[in-house]
PDB file of C-alpha atoms in Angstrom:
ATOM      1  CA  UNK A   1       0.000   0.000   0.000  1.00  0.00           C
ATOM      2  CA  UNK A   2       1.167   3.576  -0.608  1.00  0.00           C
ATOM      3  CA  UNK A   3       2.797   5.282   2.373  1.00  0.00           C
ATOM      4  CA  UNK A   4       1.874   8.770   3.578  1.00  0.00           C
ATOM      5  CA  UNK A   5       4.448  10.330   5.905  1.00  0.00           C
ATOM      6  CA  UNK A   6       3.646  13.135   8.328  1.00  0.00           C
ATOM      7  CA  UNK A   7       5.779  14.971  10.881  1.00  0.00           C
ATOM      8  CA  UNK A   8       5.151  15.240  14.588  1.00  0.00           C
ATOM      9  CA  UNK A   9       6.294  17.112  17.666  1.00  0.00           C
ATOM     10  CA  UNK A  10       8.691  16.297  20.428  1.00  0.00           C
ATOM     11  CA  UNK A  11      12.303  17.428  20.554  1.00  0.00           C
ATOM     12  CA  UNK A  12      14.599  14.447  20.314  1.00  0.00           C
ATOM     13  CA  UNK A  13      11.628  12.082  20.063  1.00  0.00           C
ATOM     14  CA  UNK A  14       8.506  11.193  22.007  1.00  0.00           C
ATOM     15  CA  UNK A  15       7.657  12.771  25.340  1.00  0.00           C
ATOM     16  CA  UNK A  16       4.711  11.691  27.453  1.00  0.00           C
ATOM     17  CA  UNK A  17       2.290  14.381  26.269  1.00  0.00           C
ATOM     18  CA  UNK A  18       3.424  14.062  22.659  1.00  0.00           C
ATOM     19  CA  UNK A  19       2.752  10.325  22.549  1.00  0.00           C
ATOM     20  CA  UNK A  20      -0.631  10.785  24.219  1.00  0.00           C
ATOM     21  CA  UNK A  21      -1.586  13.311  21.555  1.00  0.00           C
ATOM     22  CA  UNK A  22      -0.383  11.077  18.737  1.00  0.00           C
ATOM     23  CA  UNK A  23      -2.271   8.051  20.088  1.00  0.00           C
ATOM     24  CA  UNK A  24      -5.423  10.152  20.512  1.00  0.00           C
ATOM     25  CA  UNK A  25      -5.084  11.387  16.907  1.00  0.00           C
ATOM     26  CA  UNK A  26      -4.597   7.833  15.623  1.00  0.00           C
ATOM     27  CA  UNK A  27      -7.661   6.676  17.530  1.00  0.00           C
ATOM     28  CA  UNK A  28      -9.854   9.539  16.331  1.00  0.00           C
ATOM     29  CA  UNK A  29      -8.586   9.224  12.758  1.00  0.00           C
ATOM     30  CA  UNK A  30      -9.282   5.477  12.613  1.00  0.00           C
ATOM     31  CA  UNK A  31      -5.580   4.821  12.012  1.00  0.00           C
ATOM     32  CA  UNK A  32      -5.181   1.875  14.381  1.00  0.00           C
ATOM     33  CA  UNK A  33      -3.684  -0.695  14.645  1.00  0.00           C
ATOM     34  CA  UNK A  34      -0.286   0.975  14.749  1.00  0.00           C
ATOM     35  CA  UNK A  35       3.303  -0.032  15.392  1.00  0.00           C
ATOM     36  CA  UNK A  36       5.374   2.473  17.371  1.00  0.00           C
ATOM     37  CA  UNK A  37       9.080   1.980  16.681  1.00  0.00           C
ATOM     38  CA  UNK A  38      11.598   3.087  19.290  1.00  0.00           C
ATOM     39  CA  UNK A  39      15.338   2.615  19.150  1.00  0.00           C
ATOM     40  CA  UNK A  40      15.738   1.532  22.775  1.00  0.00           C
ATOM     41  CA  UNK A  41      14.035  -1.110  24.885  1.00  0.00           C
ATOM     42  CA  UNK A  42      13.760   1.294  27.812  1.00  0.00           C
ATOM     43  CA  UNK A  43      11.851   3.882  25.789  1.00  0.00           C
ATOM     44  CA  UNK A  44       9.674   1.123  24.343  1.00  0.00           C
ATOM     45  CA  UNK A  45       8.519   0.018  27.781  1.00  0.00           C
ATOM     46  CA  UNK A  46       8.221   3.577  29.104  1.00  0.00           C
ATOM     47  CA  UNK A  47       5.968   4.738  26.266  1.00  0.00           C
ATOM     48  CA  UNK A  48       3.774   1.640  26.540  1.00  0.00           C
ATOM     49  CA  UNK A  49       3.300   2.160  30.283  1.00  0.00           C
ATOM     50  CA  UNK A  50       2.576   5.877  29.803  1.00  0.00           C
ATOM     51  CA  UNK A  51      -0.002   5.139  27.124  1.00  0.00           C
ATOM     52  CA  UNK A  52      -1.939   2.828  29.428  1.00  0.00           C
ATOM     53  CA  UNK A  53      -1.598   4.857  32.636  1.00  0.00           C
ATOM     54  CA  UNK A  54      -2.417   8.116  30.881  1.00  0.00           C
ATOM     55  CA  UNK A  55      -5.606   6.756  29.345  1.00  0.00           C
ATOM     56  CA  UNK A  56      -4.570   7.718  25.803  1.00  0.00           C
ATOM     57  CA  UNK A  57      -5.916   4.404  24.519  1.00  0.00           C
ATOM     58  CA  UNK A  58      -9.455   3.611  25.585  1.00  0.00           C
ATOM     59  CA  UNK A  59     -10.224   0.174  26.928  1.00  0.00           C
ATOM     60  CA  UNK A  60     -12.963  -0.282  24.322  1.00  0.00           C
ATOM     61  CA  UNK A  61     -12.683   0.297  20.570  1.00  0.00           C
ATOM     62  CA  UNK A  62     -15.010   2.762  18.913  1.00  0.00           C
ATOM     63  CA  UNK A  63     -18.247   0.946  18.142  1.00  0.00           C
ATOM     64  CA  UNK A  64     -17.244  -2.065  20.210  1.00  0.00           C
ATOM     65  CA  UNK A  65     -20.009  -3.424  22.421  1.00  0.00           C
ATOM     66  CA  UNK A  66     -19.349  -4.391  26.032  1.00  0.00           C
ATOM     67  CA  UNK A  67     -19.863  -8.067  25.199  1.00  0.00           C
ATOM     68  CA  UNK A  68     -17.250  -7.830  22.432  1.00  0.00           C
ATOM     69  CA  UNK A  69     -14.779  -6.206  24.804  1.00  0.00           C
ATOM     70  CA  UNK A  70     -15.402  -8.945  27.372  1.00  0.00           C
ATOM     71  CA  UNK A  71     -14.828 -11.629  24.743  1.00  0.00           C
ATOM     72  CA  UNK A  72     -11.620  -9.930  23.563  1.00  0.00           C
ATOM     73  CA  UNK A  73     -10.279  -9.703  27.110  1.00  0.00           C
ATOM     74  CA  UNK A  74     -11.143 -13.345  27.749  1.00  0.00           C
ATOM     75  CA  UNK A  75      -9.291 -14.385  24.587  1.00  0.00           C
ATOM     76  CA  UNK A  76      -6.218 -12.410  25.664  1.00  0.00           C
ATOM     77  CA  UNK A  77      -6.327 -13.953  29.147  1.00  0.00           C
ATOM     78  CA  UNK A  78      -6.639 -17.469  27.731  1.00  0.00           C
ATOM     79  CA  UNK A  79      -3.692 -17.101  25.333  1.00  0.00           C
ATOM     80  CA  UNK A  80      -1.519 -15.493  27.996  1.00  0.00           C
ATOM     81  CA  UNK A  81      -2.359 -18.075  30.677  1.00  0.00           C
ATOM     82  CA  UNK A  82      -1.669 -20.949  28.294  1.00  0.00           C
ATOM     83  CA  UNK A  83       1.732 -19.503  27.398  1.00  0.00           C
ATOM     84  CA  UNK A  84       2.785 -18.634  30.946  1.00  0.00           C
ATOM     85  CA  UNK A  85       1.918 -22.159  32.105  1.00  0.00           C
ATOM     86  CA  UNK A  86       4.779 -23.408  29.912  1.00  0.00           C
ATOM     87  CA  UNK A  87       7.326 -21.274  31.784  1.00  0.00           C
ATOM     88  CA  UNK A  88       9.291 -22.388  34.795  1.00  0.00           C
ATOM     89  CA  UNK A  89       8.278 -21.019  38.193  1.00  0.00           C
ATOM     90  CA  UNK A  90      11.380 -18.836  38.152  1.00  0.00           C
ATOM     91  CA  UNK A  91      10.445 -17.291  34.796  1.00  0.00           C
ATOM     92  CA  UNK A  92       6.808 -16.853  35.806  1.00  0.00           C
ATOM     93  CA  UNK A  93       7.995 -14.637  38.673  1.00  0.00           C
ATOM     94  CA  UNK A  94       9.870 -12.254  36.349  1.00  0.00           C
ATOM     95  CA  UNK A  95       8.617  -8.623  36.423  1.00  0.00           C
ATOM     96  CA  UNK A  96       8.218  -8.567  32.632  1.00  0.00           C
ATOM     97  CA  UNK A  97       5.653 -11.374  32.850  1.00  0.00           C
ATOM     98  CA  UNK A  98       3.618  -9.556  35.507  1.00  0.00           C
ATOM     99  CA  UNK A  99       3.716  -6.280  33.561  1.00  0.00           C
ATOM    100  CA  UNK A 100       2.672  -7.756  30.233  1.00  0.00           C
ATOM    101  CA  UNK A 101      -0.914  -8.906  30.908  1.00  0.00           C
ATOM    102  CA  UNK A 102      -2.335  -5.484  31.976  1.00  0.00           C
ATOM    103  CA  UNK A 103      -0.915  -4.009  28.772  1.00  0.00           C
ATOM    104  CA  UNK A 104      -2.342  -6.758  26.579  1.00  0.00           C
ATOM    105  CA  UNK A 105      -5.786  -6.370  28.142  1.00  0.00           C
ATOM    106  CA  UNK A 106      -5.781  -2.735  27.048  1.00  0.00           C
ATOM    107  CA  UNK A 107      -4.758  -3.645  23.508  1.00  0.00           C
ATOM    108  CA  UNK A 108      -1.123  -2.596  23.983  1.00  0.00           C
ATOM    109  CA  UNK A 109       1.822  -4.850  23.179  1.00  0.00           C
ATOM    110  CA  UNK A 110       5.588  -4.845  23.680  1.00  0.00           C
ATOM    111  CA  UNK A 111       8.168  -6.501  21.441  1.00  0.00           C
ATOM    112  CA  UNK A 112      11.941  -6.265  21.918  1.00  0.00           C
ATOM    113  CA  UNK A 113      14.954  -8.515  22.407  1.00  0.00           C
ATOM    114  CA  UNK A 114      14.857  -8.235  26.196  1.00  0.00           C
ATOM    115  CA  UNK A 115      11.601 -10.160  26.472  1.00  0.00           C
ATOM    116  CA  UNK A 116      11.303 -13.904  26.891  1.00  0.00           C
ATOM    117  CA  UNK A 117      10.852 -15.572  23.482  1.00  0.00           C
ATOM    118  CA  UNK A 118       7.523 -17.026  24.634  1.00  0.00           C
ATOM    119  CA  UNK A 119       6.195 -13.572  25.523  1.00  0.00           C
ATOM    120  CA  UNK A 120       7.181 -12.277  22.097  1.00  0.00           C
ATOM    121  CA  UNK A 121       5.316 -15.179  20.507  1.00  0.00           C
ATOM    122  CA  UNK A 122       2.216 -14.288  22.552  1.00  0.00           C
ATOM    123  CA  UNK A 123       2.415 -10.674  21.387  1.00  0.00           C
ATOM    124  CA  UNK A 124       2.840 -11.740  17.758  1.00  0.00           C
ATOM    125  CA  UNK A 125      -0.141 -14.100  17.974  1.00  0.00           C
ATOM    126  CA  UNK A 126      -2.429 -11.500  19.590  1.00  0.00           C
ATOM    127  CA  UNK A 127      -1.295  -8.868  17.092  1.00  0.00           C
ATOM    128  CA  UNK A 128      -2.146 -11.145  14.167  1.00  0.00           C
ATOM    129  CA  UNK A 129      -5.560 -11.888  15.680  1.00  0.00           C
ATOM    130  CA  UNK A 130      -6.335  -8.175  16.035  1.00  0.00           C
ATOM    131  CA  UNK A 131      -6.304  -8.033  19.834  1.00  0.00           C
ATOM    132  CA  UNK A 132      -3.422  -5.527  19.931  1.00  0.00           C
ATOM    133  CA  UNK A 133      -4.165  -2.034  18.647  1.00  0.00           C
ATOM    134  CA  UNK A 134      -0.888  -0.396  19.575  1.00  0.00           C
ATOM    135  CA  UNK A 135       2.413  -2.250  19.486  1.00  0.00           C
ATOM    136  CA  UNK A 136       5.583  -0.674  20.887  1.00  0.00           C
ATOM    137  CA  UNK A 137       8.597  -2.354  19.320  1.00  0.00           C
ATOM    138  CA  UNK A 138      12.257  -1.943  18.515  1.00  0.00           C
ATOM    139  CA  UNK A 139      13.483  -2.161  14.943  1.00  0.00           C
ATOM    140  CA  UNK A 140      14.174  -5.891  15.287  1.00  0.00           C
ATOM    141  CA  UNK A 141      10.409  -6.408  14.908  1.00  0.00           C
ATOM    142  CA  UNK A 142      10.645  -5.105  11.344  1.00  0.00           C
ATOM    143  CA  UNK A 143      13.564  -7.393  10.530  1.00  0.00           C
ATOM    144  CA  UNK A 144      12.268 -10.754  11.623  1.00  0.00           C
ATOM    145  CA  UNK A 145       8.496 -10.913  11.218  1.00  0.00           C
ATOM    146  CA  UNK A 146       6.085  -9.750   8.537  1.00  0.00           C
ATOM    147  CA  UNK A 147       3.244  -8.208  10.540  1.00  0.00           C
ATOM    148  CA  UNK A 148       1.946  -5.010   8.975  1.00  0.00           C
ATOM    149  CA  UNK A 149      -0.331  -2.420  10.573  1.00  0.00           C
ATOM    150  CA  UNK A 150      -2.395   0.491   9.295  1.00  0.00           C
ATOM    151  CA  UNK A 151       0.095   3.017  10.691  1.00  0.00           C
ATOM    152  CA  UNK A 152       3.755   3.114  11.670  1.00  0.00           C
ATOM    153  CA  UNK A 153       4.977   5.698  14.191  1.00  0.00           C
ATOM    154  CA  UNK A 154       8.618   6.627  14.769  1.00  0.00           C
ATOM    155  CA  UNK A 155       8.898   7.815  18.374  1.00  0.00           C
ATOM    156  CA  UNK A 156      12.229   9.437  17.451  1.00  0.00           C
ATOM    157  CA  UNK A 157      14.280   9.909  14.315  1.00  0.00           C
ATOM    158  CA  UNK A 158      17.641   9.444  16.020  1.00  0.00           C
ATOM    159  CA  UNK A 159      19.240   6.152  17.002  1.00  0.00           C
ATOM    160  CA  UNK A 160      22.408   5.163  18.853  1.00  0.00           C
ATOM    161  CA  UNK A 161      24.565   2.903  16.694  1.00  0.00           C
ATOM    162  CA  UNK A 162      27.178   2.163  19.348  1.00  0.00           C
ATOM    163  CA  UNK A 163      29.333   5.151  18.452  1.00  0.00           C
ATOM    164  CA  UNK A 164      27.042   8.129  17.934  1.00  0.00           C
ATOM    165  CA  UNK A 165      23.433   9.220  17.624  1.00  0.00           C
ATOM    166  CA  UNK A 166      22.369   9.331  13.998  1.00  0.00           C
ATOM    167  CA  UNK A 167      19.293   9.244  11.833  1.00  0.00           C
ATOM    168  CA  UNK A 168      18.151   5.913  10.399  1.00  0.00           C
ATOM    169  CA  UNK A 169      19.577   5.046   7.008  1.00  0.00           C
ATOM    170  CA  UNK A 170      17.167   4.934   4.042  1.00  0.00           C
ATOM    171  CA  UNK A 171      17.272   1.125   4.195  1.00  0.00           C
ATOM    172  CA  UNK A 172      16.460   1.064   7.925  1.00  0.00           C
ATOM    173  CA  UNK A 173      13.652   3.573   7.460  1.00  0.00           C
ATOM    174  CA  UNK A 174      12.161   1.642   4.545  1.00  0.00           C
ATOM    175  CA  UNK A 175      12.305  -1.627   6.486  1.00  0.00           C
ATOM    176  CA  UNK A 176      10.245  -0.150   9.326  1.00  0.00           C
ATOM    177  CA  UNK A 177       7.992   2.198   7.345  1.00  0.00           C
ATOM    178  CA  UNK A 178       7.220  -0.696   5.007  1.00  0.00           C
ATOM    179  CA  UNK A 179       5.104  -2.221   7.778  1.00  0.00           C
ATOM    180  CA  UNK A 180       2.494   0.510   7.183  1.00  0.00           C
ATOM    181  CA  UNK A 181      -0.457  -0.698   5.146  1.00  0.00           C
ATOM    182  CA  UNK A 182      -2.067  -4.122   5.221  1.00  0.00           C
ATOM    183  CA  UNK A 183      -2.608  -5.814   1.885  1.00  0.00           C
ATOM    184  CA  UNK A 184      -6.295  -6.141   1.113  1.00  0.00           C
ATOM    185  CA  UNK A 185      -7.342  -4.089   4.174  1.00  0.00           C
ATOM    186  CA  UNK A 186      -5.849  -0.594   3.837  1.00  0.00           C
ATOM    187  CA  UNK A 187      -5.942   1.527   0.665  1.00  0.00           C
ATOM    188  CA  UNK A 188      -2.766   3.229   1.899  1.00  0.00           C
ATOM    189  CA  UNK A 189      -0.331   3.066   4.786  1.00  0.00           C
ATOM    190  CA  UNK A 190       0.447   5.964   7.111  1.00  0.00           C
ATOM    191  CA  UNK A 191       3.802   6.885   8.650  1.00  0.00           C
ATOM    192  CA  UNK A 192       4.130   9.372  11.524  1.00  0.00           C
ATOM    193  CA  UNK A 193       7.539  10.734  12.539  1.00  0.00           C
ATOM    194  CA  UNK A 194       7.818  12.378  15.959  1.00  0.00           C
ATOM    195  CA  UNK A 195      10.604  14.925  15.672  1.00  0.00           C
ATOM    196  CA  UNK A 196      11.326  18.593  16.240  1.00  0.00           C
ATOM    197  CA  UNK A 197      11.869  20.452  12.938  1.00  0.00           C
ATOM    198  CA  UNK A 198      14.420  22.624  14.775  1.00  0.00           C
ATOM    199  CA  UNK A 199      16.410  19.547  15.777  1.00  0.00           C
ATOM    200  CA  UNK A 200      16.527  17.835  12.382  1.00  0.00           C
ATOM    201  CA  UNK A 201      17.328  19.449   9.044  1.00  0.00           C
ATOM    202  CA  UNK A 202      14.487  18.988   6.508  1.00  0.00           C
ATOM    203  CA  UNK A 203      16.973  17.978   3.801  1.00  0.00           C
ATOM    204  CA  UNK A 204      18.463  15.308   6.062  1.00  0.00           C
ATOM    205  CA  UNK A 205      14.990  13.949   6.736  1.00  0.00           C
ATOM    206  CA  UNK A 206      14.212  13.944   3.029  1.00  0.00           C
ATOM    207  CA  UNK A 207      17.366  11.933   2.340  1.00  0.00           C
ATOM    208  CA  UNK A 208      16.164   9.317   4.826  1.00  0.00           C
ATOM    209  CA  UNK A 209      12.661   9.107   3.353  1.00  0.00           C
ATOM    210  CA  UNK A 210      13.523   9.376  -0.344  1.00  0.00           C
ATOM    211  CA  UNK A 211      17.097   8.124  -0.404  1.00  0.00           C
ATOM    212  CA  UNK A 212      18.054   4.955  -2.216  1.00  0.00           C
ATOM    213  CA  UNK A 213      18.851   1.823  -0.263  1.00  0.00           C
ATOM    214  CA  UNK A 214      22.439   0.763   0.224  1.00  0.00           C
ATOM    215  CA  UNK A 215      23.580  -1.987  -2.131  1.00  0.00           C
ATOM    216  CA  UNK A 216      23.632  -5.459  -0.615  1.00  0.00           C
ATOM    217  CA  UNK A 217      27.069  -7.046  -0.398  1.00  0.00           C
ATOM    218  CA  UNK A 218      27.277 -10.731   0.293  1.00  0.00           C
ATOM    219  CA  UNK A 219      29.622 -11.791   3.102  1.00  0.00           C
ATOM    220  CA  UNK A 220      29.276 -15.485   2.334  1.00  0.00           C
ATOM    221  CA  UNK A 221      32.538 -17.232   1.526  1.00  0.00           C
ATOM    222  CA  UNK A 222      32.694 -20.885   0.678  1.00  0.00           C
ATOM    223  CA  UNK A 223      35.704 -22.563   2.258  1.00  0.00           C
ATOM    224  CA  UNK A 224      37.019 -26.119   2.231  1.00  0.00           C
ATOM    225  CA  UNK A 225      36.069 -26.759   5.865  1.00  0.00           C
ATOM    226  CA  UNK A 226      32.486 -25.665   5.120  1.00  0.00           C
ATOM    227  CA  UNK A 227      32.256 -28.180   2.283  1.00  0.00           C
ATOM    228  CA  UNK A 228      33.665 -30.947   4.462  1.00  0.00           C
ATOM    229  CA  UNK A 229      31.187 -30.200   7.253  1.00  0.00           C
ATOM    230  CA  UNK A 230      28.279 -30.293   4.784  1.00  0.00           C
ATOM    231  CA  UNK A 231      29.476 -33.608   3.389  1.00  0.00           C
ATOM    232  CA  UNK A 232      29.768 -35.026   6.901  1.00  0.00           C
ATOM    233  CA  UNK A 233      26.152 -34.040   7.693  1.00  0.00           C
ATOM    234  CA  UNK A 234      24.683 -35.139   4.363  1.00  0.00           C
ATOM    235  CA  UNK A 235      27.095 -37.480   2.545  1.00  0.00           C
ATOM    236  CA  UNK A 236      26.477 -38.122  -1.161  1.00  0.00           C
ATOM    237  CA  UNK A 237      24.831 -41.404  -2.136  1.00  0.00           C
ATOM    238  CA  UNK A 238      27.130 -44.316  -2.821  1.00  0.00           C
ATOM    239  CA  UNK A 239      27.946 -44.953  -6.465  1.00  0.00           C
ATOM    240  CA  UNK A 240      26.030 -47.909  -7.962  1.00  0.00           C
TER     241      UNK A 240
END
């Protein structure tokens, strides 16, 4: 689906009031479900908690009857309970497990590398089934799974790459923004970028959005020991 990008407020990224306003606008504009990409796990969890505690996302969808909300909550509880029962007692006592269910009941999900794999699977399943309206995720979500939404939100347009804060490359932006628009459901996808125009040069932002992707360079090198290992795992059939 075509992508429509719009700018947002918030110097350096998303603040509490900025995210509340964006979520309210998405809700009123019928632009949910949405994926909110953050470049840190800490900000991911903070924004999700703020969204629920601040009441930016209503417990019931527009037009949703009370019985439908009850059924949706029951489905979330059932999936979560079934998954948690597979964890060890030690893992069940982890804070991330206790924090996840209240978010899921409100239609909010979390997805980043610091979560237990089973919790990420629960979030992915509920997102696919339409029980999650707002998913806060790091960019790894765009790399590994193909789960589009109506809207993609960038909570900031600066990321730490281990050496310095920089803007996403055109390839990184395209990978995440490409999750906006569901085939067969949305006539177009929407992308919202939360940034302060005074903090980011318009031309730099345009290079990110319209720039060409970096060429792919293969790092695969076939060596003798690789061939020998493959032959040891799957030897060729004996000659007749």
